[in-house]
CSV table of C-alpha atoms in Angstrom, one decimal:
chain,number,residue,atom,x,y,z
A,1,UNK,CA,-6.2,5.9,-17.0
A,2,UNK,CA,-3.6,8.1,-15.3
A,3,UNK,CA,-0.9,6.2,-13.5
A,4,UNK,CA,1.7,6.8,-10.8
A,5,UNK,CA,5.1,6.1,-12.3
A,6,UNK,CA,8.3,5.2,-10.4
A,7,UNK,CA,11.9,5.1,-11.5
A,8,UNK,CA,14.1,3.2,-11.5
A,9,UNK,CA,12.3,-0.2,-11.3
A,10,UNK,CA,15.4,-1.7,-9.7
A,11,UNK,CA,18.3,0.1,-8.0
A,12,UNK,CA,21.5,-1.6,-6.8
A,13,UNK,CA,23.7,0.5,-4.5
A,14,UNK,CA,26.7,0.0,-2.2
A,15,UNK,CA,26.1,0.3,1.5
A,16,UNK,CA,26.8,3.8,2.6
A,17,UNK,CA,25.8,5.4,-0.6
A,18,UNK,CA,23.0,7.8,-1.1
A,19,UNK,CA,20.0,6.9,-3.3
A,20,UNK,CA,17.1,8.9,-4.7
A,21,UNK,CA,13.9,7.1,-5.6
A,22,UNK,CA,11.7,9.0,-8.0
A,23,UNK,CA,7.9,9.1,-8.4
A,24,UNK,CA,5.6,11.0,-10.6
A,25,UNK,CA,2.2,11.1,-8.9
A,26,UNK,CA,-1.1,11.5,-10.8
A,27,UNK,CA,-1.2,15.1,-11.9
A,28,UNK,CA,-4.2,16.4,-10.0
A,29,UNK,CA,-3.5,14.5,-6.8
A,30,UNK,CA,-2.6,16.4,-3.7
A,31,UNK,CA,-1.5,13.8,-1.2
A,32,UNK,CA,1.6,11.7,-1.7
A,33,UNK,CA,3.0,8.7,0.2
A,34,UNK,CA,6.0,6.5,0.4
A,35,UNK,CA,5.7,2.9,1.7
A,36,UNK,CA,8.3,0.2,2.1
A,37,UNK,CA,8.0,-3.6,1.9
A,38,UNK,CA,10.9,-5.8,3.0
A,39,UNK,CA,10.9,-9.1,1.2
A,40,UNK,CA,8.3,-11.5,2.8
A,41,UNK,CA,7.0,-8.8,5.2
A,42,UNK,CA,4.0,-6.6,5.1
A,43,UNK,CA,3.9,-3.1,3.7
A,44,UNK,CA,4.9,-0.3,6.1
A,45,UNK,CA,4.1,3.3,6.0
A,46,UNK,CA,7.0,5.7,5.7
A,47,UNK,CA,5.7,9.2,5.1
A,48,UNK,CA,2.8,11.3,3.8
A,49,UNK,CA,3.2,14.7,2.1
A,50,UNK,CA,0.7,17.4,1.5
A,51,UNK,CA,0.9,21.1,0.6
A,52,UNK,CA,4.7,20.8,0.3
A,53,UNK,CA,5.4,19.5,3.7
A,54,UNK,CA,5.4,16.2,5.6
A,55,UNK,CA,2.0,15.6,7.2
A,56,UNK,CA,2.9,12.4,9.0
A,57,UNK,CA,5.9,10.0,9.3
A,58,UNK,CA,6.5,6.7,10.9
A,59,UNK,CA,9.2,5.7,13.3
A,60,UNK,CA,11.1,4.1,10.3
A,61,UNK,CA,11.4,7.5,8.7
A,62,UNK,CA,14.4,8.8,10.6
A,63,UNK,CA,17.0,11.4,9.8
A,64,UNK,CA,18.4,9.1,7.1
A,65,UNK,CA,15.3,9.7,5.0
A,66,UNK,CA,14.0,12.8,3.3
A,67,UNK,CA,11.3,13.6,0.8
A,68,UNK,CA,11.0,16.4,-1.7
A,69,UNK,CA,8.7,17.7,-4.4
A,70,UNK,CA,11.3,19.7,-6.3
A,71,UNK,CA,9.4,20.8,-9.4
A,72,UNK,CA,5.6,20.3,-8.9
A,73,UNK,CA,5.5,16.9,-10.7
A,74,UNK,CA,8.2,14.7,-9.2
A,75,UNK,CA,8.1,13.4,-5.6
A,76,UNK,CA,11.4,11.9,-4.4
A,77,UNK,CA,12.5,9.8,-1.5
A,78,UNK,CA,16.2,10.2,-0.6
A,79,UNK,CA,18.0,7.7,1.6
A,80,UNK,CA,21.4,9.0,2.9
A,81,UNK,CA,24.1,6.5,3.8
A,82,UNK,CA,22.1,3.4,3.0
A,83,UNK,CA,22.3,0.3,5.2
A,84,UNK,CA,21.8,-3.3,4.3
A,85,UNK,CA,18.4,-3.3,6.1
A,86,UNK,CA,17.2,-0.6,3.7
A,87,UNK,CA,16.9,-3.3,1.0
A,88,UNK,CA,13.2,-3.5,0.2
A,89,UNK,CA,10.5,-2.6,-2.4
A,90,UNK,CA,9.6,1.1,-2.1
A,91,UNK,CA,6.1,2.1,-3.3
A,92,UNK,CA,5.0,5.6,-4.0
A,93,UNK,CA,1.3,6.4,-3.9
A,94,UNK,CA,-0.9,9.4,-4.4
A,95,UNK,CA,-4.5,10.3,-3.7
A,96,UNK,CA,-6.9,13.2,-4.6
A,97,UNK,CA,-8.7,15.8,-2.5
A,98,UNK,CA,-8.1,14.3,1.0
A,99,UNK,CA,-6.6,11.4,2.7
A,100,UNK,CA,-9.8,9.3,2.7
A,101,UNK,CA,-9.6,8.6,-1.0
A,102,UNK,CA,-8.3,5.5,-2.7
A,103,UNK,CA,-4.6,5.6,-3.1
A,104,UNK,CA,-3.0,4.9,-6.5
A,105,UNK,CA,0.2,3.1,-6.4
A,106,UNK,CA,3.3,2.9,-8.6
A,107,UNK,CA,4.8,-0.4,-9.5
A,108,UNK,CA,7.6,0.1,-6.9
A,109,UNK,CA,11.3,0.4,-6.9
A,110,UNK,CA,13.3,-2.6,-5.7
A,111,UNK,CA,16.2,-1.3,-3.8
A,112,UNK,CA,19.1,-3.7,-3.2
A,113,UNK,CA,21.9,-2.6,-0.9
A,114,UNK,CA,25.2,-4.6,-1.2
B,1,UNK,CA,-0.7,-7.1,18.7
B,2,UNK,CA,-1.3,-6.4,15.1
B,3,UNK,CA,-3.9,-3.7,14.5
B,4,UNK,CA,-5.1,-5.3,11.2
B,5,UNK,CA,-5.4,-9.1,11.1
B,6,UNK,CA,-6.2,-11.1,8.0
B,7,UNK,CA,-7.3,-14.7,7.6
B,8,UNK,CA,-6.5,-17.0,6.1
B,9,UNK,CA,-2.8,-16.4,5.5
B,10,UNK,CA,-2.8,-18.7,2.5
B,11,UNK,CA,-5.7,-20.0,0.5
B,12,UNK,CA,-5.6,-22.5,-2.4
B,13,UNK,CA,-8.8,-23.2,-4.3
B,14,UNK,CA,-10.1,-24.6,-7.6
B,15,UNK,CA,-11.2,-22.4,-10.4
B,16,UNK,CA,-14.8,-21.5,-10.0
B,17,UNK,CA,-14.9,-21.6,-6.2
B,18,UNK,CA,-16.4,-18.8,-4.1
B,19,UNK,CA,-13.6,-17.2,-2.2
B,20,UNK,CA,-13.8,-15.3,1.1
B,21,UNK,CA,-10.9,-13.4,2.8
B,22,UNK,CA,-11.4,-11.9,6.2
B,23,UNK,CA,-10.0,-8.8,7.9
B,24,UNK,CA,-10.4,-7.7,11.5
B,25,UNK,CA,-9.1,-4.5,12.9
B,26,UNK,CA,-8.7,-3.2,16.4
B,27,UNK,CA,-8.4,0.6,15.9
B,28,UNK,CA,-11.0,3.2,15.0
B,29,UNK,CA,-11.0,3.8,11.3
B,30,UNK,CA,-12.3,6.3,8.8
B,31,UNK,CA,-12.0,3.9,5.9
B,32,UNK,CA,-10.9,0.4,5.0
B,33,UNK,CA,-9.1,-0.6,1.8
B,34,UNK,CA,-8.7,-3.8,-0.1
B,35,UNK,CA,-5.7,-4.0,-2.3
B,36,UNK,CA,-4.3,-6.6,-4.7
B,37,UNK,CA,-0.6,-7.3,-5.0
B,38,UNK,CA,0.6,-9.2,-8.0
B,39,UNK,CA,3.6,-11.5,-8.1
B,40,UNK,CA,5.7,-8.8,-9.7
B,41,UNK,CA,5.0,-6.6,-6.7
B,42,UNK,CA,2.7,-4.0,-8.1
B,43,UNK,CA,-0.2,-2.9,-5.8
B,44,UNK,CA,-3.7,-2.1,-7.1
B,45,UNK,CA,-6.5,-0.6,-5.0
B,46,UNK,CA,-9.6,-2.7,-5.3
B,47,UNK,CA,-12.0,-1.0,-2.9
B,48,UNK,CA,-12.2,1.7,-0.3
B,49,UNK,CA,-15.2,1.5,2.0
B,50,UNK,CA,-16.5,2.9,5.3
B,51,UNK,CA,-19.8,1.2,5.5
B,52,UNK,CA,-22.0,-1.4,3.8
B,53,UNK,CA,-21.0,-3.2,0.7
B,54,UNK,CA,-19.3,-2.5,-2.7
B,55,UNK,CA,-19.3,-4.7,-5.8
B,56,UNK,CA,-17.0,-4.5,-8.8
B,57,UNK,CA,-17.3,-7.3,-11.3
B,58,UNK,CA,-16.8,-10.6,-9.5
B,59,UNK,CA,-15.4,-8.9,-6.4
B,60,UNK,CA,-17.5,-7.9,-3.4
B,61,UNK,CA,-16.3,-6.1,-0.3
B,62,UNK,CA,-18.4,-5.8,2.9
B,63,UNK,CA,-17.7,-4.1,6.2
B,64,UNK,CA,-19.3,-4.2,9.6
B,65,UNK,CA,-18.2,-1.2,11.6
B,66,UNK,CA,-19.6,-2.4,14.9
B,67,UNK,CA,-17.8,-5.7,14.7
B,68,UNK,CA,-14.7,-4.1,13.2
B,69,UNK,CA,-14.6,-6.7,10.4
B,70,UNK,CA,-14.5,-6.7,6.6
B,71,UNK,CA,-14.7,-9.5,4.1
B,72,UNK,CA,-13.6,-9.7,0.4
B,73,UNK,CA,-15.4,-12.2,-1.7
B,74,UNK,CA,-14.5,-13.4,-5.2
B,75,UNK,CA,-17.2,-15.2,-7.1
B,76,UNK,CA,-16.4,-17.7,-9.9
B,77,UNK,CA,-12.7,-17.5,-9.1
B,78,UNK,CA,-10.2,-17.8,-12.0
B,79,UNK,CA,-6.5,-18.5,-12.1
B,80,UNK,CA,-5.8,-14.8,-12.9
B,81,UNK,CA,-7.2,-13.9,-9.5
B,82,UNK,CA,-4.1,-15.5,-8.0
B,83,UNK,CA,-2.4,-12.7,-6.0
B,84,UNK,CA,-1.9,-11.4,-2.5
B,85,UNK,CA,-4.9,-9.6,-1.2
B,86,UNK,CA,-4.2,-7.0,1.5
B,87,UNK,CA,-6.5,-5.2,3.9
B,88,UNK,CA,-5.5,-1.8,5.1
B,89,UNK,CA,-7.2,0.9,7.2
B,90,UNK,CA,-7.1,4.6,7.6
B,91,UNK,CA,-6.9,5.1,11.4
B,92,UNK,CA,-8.5,8.0,13.0
B,93,UNK,CA,-6.8,10.3,15.5
B,94,UNK,CA,-3.1,10.9,15.6
B,95,UNK,CA,-2.3,8.5,12.8
B,96,UNK,CA,-4.9,9.5,10.3
B,97,UNK,CA,-2.8,9.9,7.1
B,98,UNK,CA,-1.1,6.6,7.0
B,99,UNK,CA,-2.5,3.3,5.9
B,100,UNK,CA,-2.2,0.5,8.5
B,101,UNK,CA,-1.6,-2.7,6.6
B,102,UNK,CA,-2.5,-6.3,7.2
B,103,UNK,CA,0.0,-9.0,6.3
B,104,UNK,CA,-2.0,-10.1,3.3
B,105,UNK,CA,-3.7,-13.3,2.1
B,106,UNK,CA,-1.9,-15.3,-0.6
B,107,UNK,CA,-4.5,-16.7,-2.9
B,108,UNK,CA,-3.8,-19.4,-5.5
B,109,UNK,CA,-6.5,-20.5,-7.9
B,110,UNK,CA,-5.8,-23.7,-9.7
B,111,UNK,CA,-7.3,-24.4,-13.1
């Protein structure tokens, strides 16, 4: 069964550095999402992406964050100038046809900011 | 106030017991999702429903749109069912792309 894959599984970065989290969504999916889960807290929506543009973003997704689909297969989340509070598990998801479809999740990237 | 509330927060049961996890929501929705998060962190979608009932193996999900309530049932529970079960909804209106997540129910099934 097709899967959403995320790399790396764990990223350790110094505060203030830029990180890029990578995701390969399921190939025929059209909607892409990033979520964040701080340790011990619930999952939070960051951003959704459709037709090469952001369709919705949360308050968390400020100017520090950006997303890109550079080559038709990868979907990346970039965090500029990371802060300690960016430490979390980041999940990528994708869904087919429209937003009211099951979302398929990657296994997540654990981001640790030192 | 949380838009999606789950109960109980934690549930420990013996193998074989019938499990019920509840979800209430306060917003208008187009769909409700039940997801499973394993101890390693990975998330798997179990059900997406907008009305009635769905069944997959030992798992059953129901939704009552009028009461804004959904339940997830597990029959003949097994230790491998131990995980966090999360309810999430697709809101309608302005926030209609994002999933709004509950806090999850941590389920432990003892052998």
